[in-house]
C-alpha cells in the first residue's frame, strides 16, 4: 500500500503528471512546447501550432502540407452520426449534441490505429461543432469548403460566410489559445480515461463532458450572456453589486493558475479593440467589457480570463452563442490528443484515494422494517 497523502481541495497546486506539452504560471506566462504564446500568435497559424502541440516540434513545409491535407481529407462525418444528432431534436443543447456525436463517432469508426483514429477525430470535431445546432434543428449539415484552412473552414461552417483579413486572423488566434492549456479540467479528464487504455473517442467524449461546465469551457457562453444582460458600461457596478451580494461567481473571471492576468485574455482584448476600431466609431462593446473588468480587478483583484474576451470576438463574428463552447472543443481536441498520447506513452492508471467519512458496521434492516 503506497503512503497516503492528503491533497488540497480541487487538487490545487498538486503536481499529478509530467508534461512537455504546455506550461502556464501564476505570473501570466504560457508556453506551448517551449514557445511563448505571443510568439506563436504573431508568427504561426492554427495548423502549424496544432502540429507543434501534437508532435513537439514546428513542422517543415512538407510536414505541414501533409498534416493540413489529412485534416481536410478526414472531415467527412458518417451518415449514422448525423442521423443520431438529428434525432436529438431542436431543443438539445449544442454542446450535448456534440458530446453525443463524438461518442457515436467512436461507435461507428472502424479505423484500427490510434494515429488514424486521432486524425479522424481532430478533423471531424470541428465539422460536428459547427453543425451541432443545425443538424438537431433539422437543417442540412454545412460541410467544409475545399481550399480553406482549418480556421477559415470552421468559421465558414459556423456562419455560412467566408471570412478573410483581420477577422479571420483573430478567429484563428482565439482557436490557437483554446487549443491547449496544460492540466485544465477537461485535459485531466482525458488523461484519466487514457490511463485506463480506453480509446481516443472515449477520452474525447469524457473531455467534452468536463468542458461543458460553466466553470470551464461553458464560461464563454456565460460571459457573453452576462455582457448582453449588463448591456451598458454604466450598469457594470450595479450588476456586480448584485452578483457579489448573491454570492455568485462572475463568469469570465478568475483562473486556477493565472492570478494577475491571463495572457490569452490580454491578447484577445487587443484584438477586440482593433476589430471594433476597424468597424467604425462605436466602441460601446469594448467599454462595456472594460468596465466590468476594471470593477472586478479593483474590487476583487480577479482578472478576466480567455473566455471573457473570446466571447465578444465570437459575437462580433456573428456566431450563435450556444456554439461558443463547441468551438472551444474543436480547438482543444488537439491538446486532448497530445495529452492522451503523453499519458499512454508512460502510463500508470490514475486512481487516487478518498478519505471515507461515512458510517461503518451498520446492520442490514429488512425493507419492511425501514
Ligand atoms: N467571480 C467572483 N468571485 C470569484 C471568481 C469569480 N469569477 N473567481 C474566483 N472568485 C473568488 C472565489 O469566490 C473565492 O473567494 P473566497 O476565497 O472568498 O471564497 C476566491 O476568489 C478563490 O476562488 P476559487 O473558486 O477558490 O478559485 P479556483 O482556482 O478554485 O477557481 C475558477 C477558478 C473555477 C475558474 C473560478 O475563478 C471561477 O469559477 N470563475 C468563473 C468561471 C470561469 O470564468 N471559468 C473559466 C475558466 S478559464 C477557461 O476555462 C478557459
Tab-separated table of N, CA, C and O in Angstrom, residues 164-252:
chain	number	residue	atom	x	y	z
A	164	UNK	N	-12.379	36.754	-44.256
A	164	UNK	CA	-10.968	36.956	-44.628
A	164	UNK	C	-10.380	38.048	-43.749
A	164	UNK	O	-11.065	38.598	-42.895
A	165	UNK	N	-9.120	38.372	-43.997
A	165	UNK	CA	-8.499	39.537	-43.373
A	165	UNK	C	-8.389	39.433	-41.854
A	165	UNK	O	-8.218	38.354	-41.295
A	166	UNK	N	-8.529	40.607	-41.218
A	166	UNK	CA	-8.265	40.683	-39.773
A	166	UNK	C	-9.231	39.804	-38.959
A	166	UNK	O	-8.817	39.136	-38.009
A	167	UNK	N	-10.504	39.777	-39.335
A	167	UNK	CA	-11.481	38.964	-38.585
A	167	UNK	C	-11.047	37.491	-38.546
A	167	UNK	O	-11.097	36.841	-37.499
A	168	UNK	N	-10.652	36.989	-39.699
A	168	UNK	CA	-10.231	35.586	-39.765
A	168	UNK	C	-8.942	35.381	-38.964
A	168	UNK	O	-8.793	34.389	-38.238
A	169	UNK	N	-8.033	36.334	-39.088
A	169	UNK	CA	-6.761	36.251	-38.362
A	169	UNK	C	-7.033	36.157	-36.852
A	169	UNK	O	-6.445	35.342	-36.151
A	170	UNK	N	-7.948	36.976	-36.373
A	170	UNK	CA	-8.268	36.974	-34.940
A	170	UNK	C	-8.914	35.645	-34.550
A	170	UNK	O	-8.541	35.032	-33.538
A	171	UNK	N	-9.874	35.178	-35.333
A	171	UNK	CA	-10.543	33.913	-35.010
A	171	UNK	C	-9.511	32.786	-34.903
A	171	UNK	O	-9.557	31.960	-33.984
A	172	UNK	N	-8.556	32.785	-35.817
A	172	UNK	CA	-7.519	31.745	-35.801
A	172	UNK	C	-6.694	31.826	-34.515
A	172	UNK	O	-6.369	30.796	-33.914
A	173	UNK	N	-6.368	33.071	-34.070
A	173	UNK	CA	-5.603	33.217	-32.811
A	173	UNK	C	-6.426	32.678	-31.636
A	173	UNK	O	-5.903	32.028	-30.758
A	174	UNK	N	-7.717	32.996	-31.602
A	174	UNK	CA	-8.545	32.528	-30.479
A	174	UNK	C	-8.542	30.996	-30.448
A	174	UNK	O	-8.406	30.379	-29.381
A	175	UNK	N	-8.647	30.383	-31.614
A	175	UNK	CA	-8.592	28.908	-31.656
A	175	UNK	C	-7.246	28.404	-31.142
A	175	UNK	O	-7.180	27.399	-30.425
A	176	UNK	N	-6.177	29.107	-31.495
A	176	UNK	CA	-4.843	28.690	-31.021
A	176	UNK	C	-4.753	28.797	-29.498
A	176	UNK	O	-4.146	27.960	-28.835
A	177	UNK	N	-5.398	29.822	-28.929
A	177	UNK	CA	-5.375	29.973	-27.469
A	177	UNK	C	-6.215	28.878	-26.792
A	177	UNK	O	-5.924	28.464	-25.681
A	178	UNK	N	-7.285	28.481	-27.473
A	178	UNK	CA	-8.146	27.438	-26.891
A	178	UNK	C	-7.534	26.039	-27.045
A	178	UNK	O	-7.999	25.088	-26.424
A	179	UNK	N	-6.523	25.906	-27.890
A	179	UNK	CA	-6.034	24.575	-28.257
A	179	UNK	C	-5.494	23.770	-27.082
A	179	UNK	O	-5.672	22.548	-27.014
A	180	UNK	N	-4.801	24.447	-26.167
A	180	UNK	CA	-4.096	23.674	-25.142
A	180	UNK	C	-3.892	24.524	-23.896
A	180	UNK	O	-3.707	25.747	-23.986
A	181	UNK	N	-3.941	23.895	-22.726
A	181	UNK	CA	-3.676	24.652	-21.510
A	181	UNK	C	-3.301	23.725	-20.368
A	181	UNK	O	-3.997	23.639	-19.367
A	182	UNK	N	-2.212	23.061	-20.481
A	182	UNK	CA	-1.708	22.041	-19.553
A	182	UNK	C	-2.824	21.279	-18.836
A	182	UNK	O	-3.739	20.803	-19.490
A	183	UNK	N	-2.817	21.206	-17.505
A	183	UNK	CA	-3.721	20.232	-16.870
A	183	UNK	C	-5.058	20.831	-16.452
A	183	UNK	O	-5.492	20.680	-15.315
A	184	UNK	N	-5.714	21.515	-17.389
A	184	UNK	CA	-7.075	22.018	-17.155
A	184	UNK	C	-8.013	20.826	-16.911
A	184	UNK	O	-7.653	19.668	-17.181
A	185	UNK	N	-9.240	21.111	-16.459
A	185	UNK	CA	-10.143	20.034	-16.025
A	185	UNK	C	-10.425	19.017	-17.144
A	185	UNK	O	-10.428	17.806	-16.909
A	186	UNK	N	-10.650	19.491	-18.377
A	186	UNK	CA	-11.003	18.525	-19.431
A	186	UNK	C	-9.784	17.707	-19.861
A	186	UNK	O	-9.903	16.506	-20.134
A	187	UNK	N	-8.604	18.327	-19.904
A	187	UNK	CA	-7.415	17.554	-20.305
A	187	UNK	C	-7.047	16.544	-19.225
A	187	UNK	O	-6.586	15.438	-19.524
A	188	UNK	N	-7.253	16.910	-17.970
A	188	UNK	CA	-7.023	15.949	-16.894
A	188	UNK	C	-8.002	14.780	-17.027
A	188	UNK	O	-7.624	13.611	-16.889
A	189	UNK	N	-9.254	15.115	-17.338
A	189	UNK	CA	-10.267	14.063	-17.540
A	189	UNK	C	-9.828	13.121	-18.660
A	189	UNK	O	-9.922	11.896	-18.535
A	190	UNK	N	-9.346	13.718	-19.757
A	190	UNK	CA	-8.873	12.907	-20.887
A	190	UNK	C	-7.739	11.990	-20.425
A	190	UNK	O	-7.687	10.810	-20.785
A	191	UNK	N	-6.859	12.515	-19.603
A	191	UNK	CA	-5.728	11.691	-19.152
A	191	UNK	C	-6.198	10.559	-18.241
A	191	UNK	O	-5.644	9.455	-18.279
A	192	UNK	N	-7.219	10.828	-17.422
A	192	UNK	CA	-7.750	9.764	-16.557
A	192	UNK	C	-8.298	8.629	-17.429
A	192	UNK	O	-8.016	7.449	-17.210
A	193	UNK	N	-9.061	9.002	-18.458
A	193	UNK	CA	-9.648	7.975	-19.342
A	193	UNK	C	-8.541	7.267	-20.118
A	193	UNK	O	-8.538	6.032	-20.230
A	194	UNK	N	-7.559	8.041	-20.628
A	194	UNK	CA	-6.442	7.433	-21.367
A	194	UNK	C	-5.700	6.435	-20.483
A	194	UNK	O	-5.234	5.391	-20.954
A	195	UNK	N	-5.601	6.742	-19.190
A	195	UNK	CA	-4.840	5.873	-18.284
A	195	UNK	C	-5.501	4.514	-18.098
A	195	UNK	O	-4.867	3.576	-17.629
A	196	UNK	N	-6.785	4.399	-18.474
A	196	UNK	CA	-7.433	3.076	-18.438
A	196	UNK	C	-7.218	2.335	-19.756
A	196	UNK	O	-7.710	1.222	-19.935
A	197	UNK	N	-6.534	3.001	-20.702
A	197	UNK	CA	-6.279	2.500	-22.055
A	197	UNK	C	-7.551	2.406	-22.905
A	197	UNK	O	-7.620	1.632	-23.854
A	198	UNK	N	-8.561	3.182	-22.537
A	198	UNK	CA	-9.728	3.324	-23.421
A	198	UNK	C	-9.293	4.115	-24.660
A	198	UNK	O	-8.251	4.771	-24.659
A	199	UNK	N	-10.099	4.057	-25.723
A	199	UNK	CA	-9.691	4.673	-26.992
A	199	UNK	C	-9.859	6.199	-26.978
A	199	UNK	O	-10.520	6.752	-26.097
A	200	UNK	N	-9.269	6.893	-27.983
A	200	UNK	CA	-9.346	8.367	-28.007
A	200	UNK	C	-10.771	8.910	-28.085
A	200	UNK	O	-11.034	9.991	-27.542
A	201	UNK	N	-11.694	8.200	-28.717
A	201	UNK	CA	-13.075	8.701	-28.756
A	201	UNK	C	-13.673	8.735	-27.353
A	201	UNK	O	-14.381	9.674	-26.987
A	202	UNK	N	-13.409	7.673	-26.585
A	202	UNK	CA	-13.927	7.629	-25.212
A	202	UNK	C	-13.334	8.779	-24.410
A	202	UNK	O	-14.040	9.482	-23.662
A	203	UNK	N	-12.030	9.006	-24.592
A	203	UNK	CA	-11.361	10.075	-23.833
A	203	UNK	C	-11.909	11.447	-24.236
A	203	UNK	O	-12.169	12.306	-23.384
A	204	UNK	N	-12.112	11.650	-25.545
A	204	UNK	CA	-12.612	12.958	-26.003
A	204	UNK	C	-14.057	13.172	-25.562
A	204	UNK	O	-14.456	14.305	-25.243
A	205	UNK	N	-14.849	12.099	-25.531
A	205	UNK	CA	-16.239	12.236	-25.078
A	205	UNK	C	-16.260	12.676	-23.613
A	205	UNK	O	-17.035	13.560	-23.220
A	206	UNK	N	-15.376	12.079	-22.821
A	206	UNK	CA	-15.279	12.480	-21.413
A	206	UNK	C	-14.755	13.913	-21.299
A	206	UNK	O	-15.218	14.702	-20.462
A	207	UNK	N	-13.801	14.264	-22.166
A	207	UNK	CA	-13.275	15.627	-22.180
A	207	UNK	C	-14.385	16.628	-22.464
A	207	UNK	O	-14.480	17.682	-21.823
A	208	UNK	N	-15.252	16.291	-23.401
A	208	UNK	CA	-16.377	17.174	-23.734
A	208	UNK	C	-17.320	17.334	-22.543
A	208	UNK	O	-17.860	18.426	-22.312
A	209	UNK	N	-17.525	16.260	-21.811
A	209	UNK	CA	-18.410	16.333	-20.641
A	209	UNK	C	-17.830	17.298	-19.609
A	209	UNK	O	-18.550	18.106	-19.015
A	210	UNK	N	-16.518	17.239	-19.414
A	210	UNK	CA	-15.878	18.139	-18.436
A	210	UNK	C	-15.858	19.577	-18.943
A	210	UNK	O	-15.971	20.525	-18.172
A	211	UNK	N	-15.726	19.718	-20.255
A	211	UNK	CA	-15.625	21.061	-20.834
A	211	UNK	C	-16.923	21.848	-20.699
A	211	UNK	O	-16.925	23.080	-20.617
A	212	UNK	N	-18.037	21.122	-20.701
A	212	UNK	CA	-19.352	21.778	-20.756
A	212	UNK	C	-19.607	22.748	-19.589
A	212	UNK	O	-20.269	23.766	-19.753
A	213	UNK	N	-19.092	22.447	-18.420
A	213	UNK	CA	-19.466	23.193	-17.215
A	213	UNK	C	-19.109	24.672	-17.284
A	213	UNK	O	-18.110	25.052	-17.898
A	214	UNK	N	-19.915	25.523	-16.621
A	214	UNK	CA	-19.657	26.965	-16.657
A	214	UNK	C	-18.357	27.392	-15.973
A	214	UNK	O	-17.879	28.489	-16.202
A	215	UNK	N	-17.786	26.525	-15.128
A	215	UNK	CA	-16.502	26.890	-14.531
A	215	UNK	C	-15.346	26.620	-15.494
A	215	UNK	O	-14.209	27.003	-15.244
A	216	UNK	N	-15.630	25.901	-16.586
A	216	UNK	CA	-14.570	25.585	-17.570
A	216	UNK	C	-15.033	26.121	-18.932
A	216	UNK	O	-15.234	27.316	-19.099
A	217	UNK	N	-15.228	25.235	-19.908
A	217	UNK	CA	-15.495	25.695	-21.281
A	217	UNK	C	-16.821	26.408	-21.463
A	217	UNK	O	-16.975	27.216	-22.390
A	218	UNK	N	-17.780	26.102	-20.592
A	218	UNK	CA	-19.087	26.756	-20.712
A	218	UNK	C	-19.026	28.246	-20.392
A	218	UNK	O	-19.989	28.978	-20.627
A	219	UNK	N	-17.873	28.702	-19.886
A	219	UNK	CA	-17.768	30.100	-19.440
A	219	UNK	C	-17.872	31.099	-20.594
A	219	UNK	O	-18.338	32.222	-20.391
A	220	UNK	N	-17.442	30.712	-21.812
A	220	UNK	CA	-17.504	31.719	-22.892
A	220	UNK	C	-18.959	32.068	-23.229
A	220	UNK	O	-19.286	33.223	-23.502
A	221	UNK	N	-19.847	31.068	-23.157
A	221	UNK	CA	-21.268	31.358	-23.409
A	221	UNK	C	-21.839	32.206	-22.266
A	221	UNK	O	-22.567	33.179	-22.485
A	222	UNK	N	-21.481	31.818	-21.036
A	222	UNK	CA	-21.967	32.560	-19.864
A	222	UNK	C	-21.489	34.002	-19.880
A	222	UNK	O	-22.234	34.929	-19.529
A	223	UNK	N	-20.237	34.212	-20.283
A	223	UNK	CA	-19.676	35.573	-20.309
A	223	UNK	C	-20.438	36.438	-21.312
A	223	UNK	O	-20.763	37.598	-21.031
A	224	UNK	N	-20.765	35.865	-22.476
A	224	UNK	CA	-21.474	36.682	-23.481
A	224	UNK	C	-22.879	37.006	-23.012
A	224	UNK	O	-23.362	38.130	-23.196
A	225	UNK	N	-23.525	36.036	-22.366
A	225	UNK	CA	-24.888	36.303	-21.865
A	225	UNK	C	-24.838	37.404	-20.819
A	225	UNK	O	-25.721	38.259	-20.764
A	226	UNK	N	-23.795	37.368	-19.985
A	226	UNK	CA	-23.667	38.426	-18.968
A	226	UNK	C	-23.459	39.787	-19.635
A	226	UNK	O	-24.104	40.774	-19.259
A	227	UNK	N	-22.584	39.850	-20.629
A	227	UNK	CA	-22.330	41.132	-21.308
A	227	UNK	C	-23.622	41.685	-21.902
A	227	UNK	O	-23.906	42.880	-21.809
A	228	UNK	N	-24.432	40.803	-22.482
A	228	UNK	CA	-25.687	41.270	-23.082
A	228	UNK	C	-26.655	41.721	-21.992
A	228	UNK	O	-27.391	42.693	-22.163
A	229	UNK	N	-26.634	40.996	-20.861
A	229	UNK	CA	-27.541	41.357	-19.769
A	229	UNK	C	-27.154	42.714	-19.163
A	229	UNK	O	-28.013	43.562	-18.908
A	230	UNK	N	-25.866	42.925	-18.961
A	230	UNK	CA	-25.429	44.212	-18.386
A	230	UNK	C	-25.720	45.332	-19.391
A	230	UNK	O	-26.256	46.379	-19.034
A	231	UNK	N	-25.363	45.108	-20.633
A	231	UNK	CA	-25.794	45.998	-21.720
A	231	UNK	C	-25.030	47.291	-21.882
A	231	UNK	O	-24.658	47.658	-22.982
A	232	UNK	N	-24.783	48.013	-20.776
A	232	UNK	CA	-24.110	49.320	-20.887
A	232	UNK	C	-23.025	49.433	-19.831
A	232	UNK	O	-23.212	48.970	-18.701
A	233	UNK	N	-21.922	50.127	-20.175
A	233	UNK	CA	-20.806	50.243	-19.219
A	233	UNK	C	-21.250	50.813	-17.876
A	233	UNK	O	-20.780	50.374	-16.828
A	234	UNK	N	-22.192	51.735	-17.905
A	234	UNK	CA	-22.630	52.405	-16.669
A	234	UNK	C	-23.357	51.441	-15.728
A	234	UNK	O	-23.511	51.731	-14.537
A	235	UNK	N	-23.801	50.293	-16.247
A	235	UNK	CA	-24.565	49.361	-15.399
A	235	UNK	C	-23.684	48.277	-14.759
A	235	UNK	O	-24.181	47.404	-14.045
A	236	UNK	N	-22.382	48.330	-15.056
A	236	UNK	CA	-21.489	47.267	-14.574
A	236	UNK	C	-21.462	47.204	-13.049
A	236	UNK	O	-21.594	46.131	-12.455
A	237	UNK	N	-21.320	48.366	-12.416
A	237	UNK	CA	-21.185	48.386	-10.957
A	237	UNK	C	-22.409	47.760	-10.284
A	237	UNK	O	-22.289	46.907	-9.409
A	238	UNK	N	-23.584	48.167	-10.756
A	238	UNK	CA	-24.815	47.661	-10.136
A	238	UNK	C	-24.938	46.136	-10.344
A	238	UNK	O	-25.329	45.401	-9.448
A	239	UNK	N	-24.581	45.689	-11.537
A	239	UNK	CA	-24.650	44.248	-11.824
A	239	UNK	C	-23.736	43.471	-10.858
A	239	UNK	O	-24.130	42.458	-10.287
A	240	UNK	N	-22.533	44.004	-10.672
A	240	UNK	CA	-21.580	43.289	-9.807
A	240	UNK	C	-22.001	43.364	-8.336
A	240	UNK	O	-21.831	42.386	-7.597
A	241	UNK	N	-22.563	44.510	-7.919
A	241	UNK	CA	-23.068	44.604	-6.538
A	241	UNK	C	-24.008	43.438	-6.262
A	241	UNK	O	-23.916	42.754	-5.245
A	242	UNK	N	-24.914	43.212	-7.198
A	242	UNK	CA	-25.928	42.172	-7.032
A	242	UNK	C	-25.275	40.777	-7.045
A	242	UNK	O	-25.583	39.928	-6.210
A	243	UNK	N	-24.338	40.579	-8.007
A	243	UNK	CA	-23.667	39.268	-8.101
A	243	UNK	C	-22.915	38.981	-6.802
A	243	UNK	O	-22.991	37.874	-6.260
A	244	UNK	N	-22.205	39.987	-6.266
A	244	UNK	CA	-21.445	39.766	-5.028
A	244	UNK	C	-22.392	39.515	-3.859
A	244	UNK	O	-22.147	38.623	-3.049
A	245	UNK	N	-23.479	40.295	-3.783
A	245	UNK	CA	-24.360	40.096	-2.627
A	245	UNK	C	-25.092	38.753	-2.724
A	245	UNK	O	-25.416	38.144	-1.716
A	246	UNK	N	-25.314	38.260	-3.936
A	246	UNK	CA	-25.924	36.923	-4.085
A	246	UNK	C	-24.889	35.802	-3.926
A	246	UNK	O	-25.231	34.615	-4.003
A	247	UNK	N	-23.602	36.178	-3.840
A	247	UNK	CA	-22.540	35.161	-3.724
A	247	UNK	C	-22.330	34.398	-5.022
A	247	UNK	O	-21.884	33.255	-5.021
A	248	UNK	N	-22.652	35.038	-6.142
A	248	UNK	CA	-22.499	34.375	-7.449
A	248	UNK	C	-21.118	34.604	-8.030
A	248	UNK	O	-20.560	35.690	-7.885
A	249	UNK	N	-20.564	33.611	-8.707
A	249	UNK	CA	-19.332	33.796	-9.462
A	249	UNK	C	-19.638	34.634	-10.701
A	249	UNK	O	-20.702	34.474	-11.310
A	250	UNK	N	-18.715	35.505	-11.066
A	250	UNK	CA	-18.883	36.290	-12.283
A	250	UNK	C	-18.163	35.540	-13.393
A	250	UNK	O	-16.936	35.388	-13.374
A	251	UNK	N	-18.937	35.038	-14.335
A	251	UNK	CA	-18.383	34.154	-15.369
A	251	UNK	C	-17.455	34.949	-16.299
A	251	UNK	O	-17.752	36.076	-16.687
A	252	UNK	N	-16.295	34.311	-16.614
A	252	UNK	CA	-15.301	35.001	-17.446
A	252	UNK	C	-14.197	35.633	-16.610
A	252	UNK	O	-13.314	36.292	-17.163
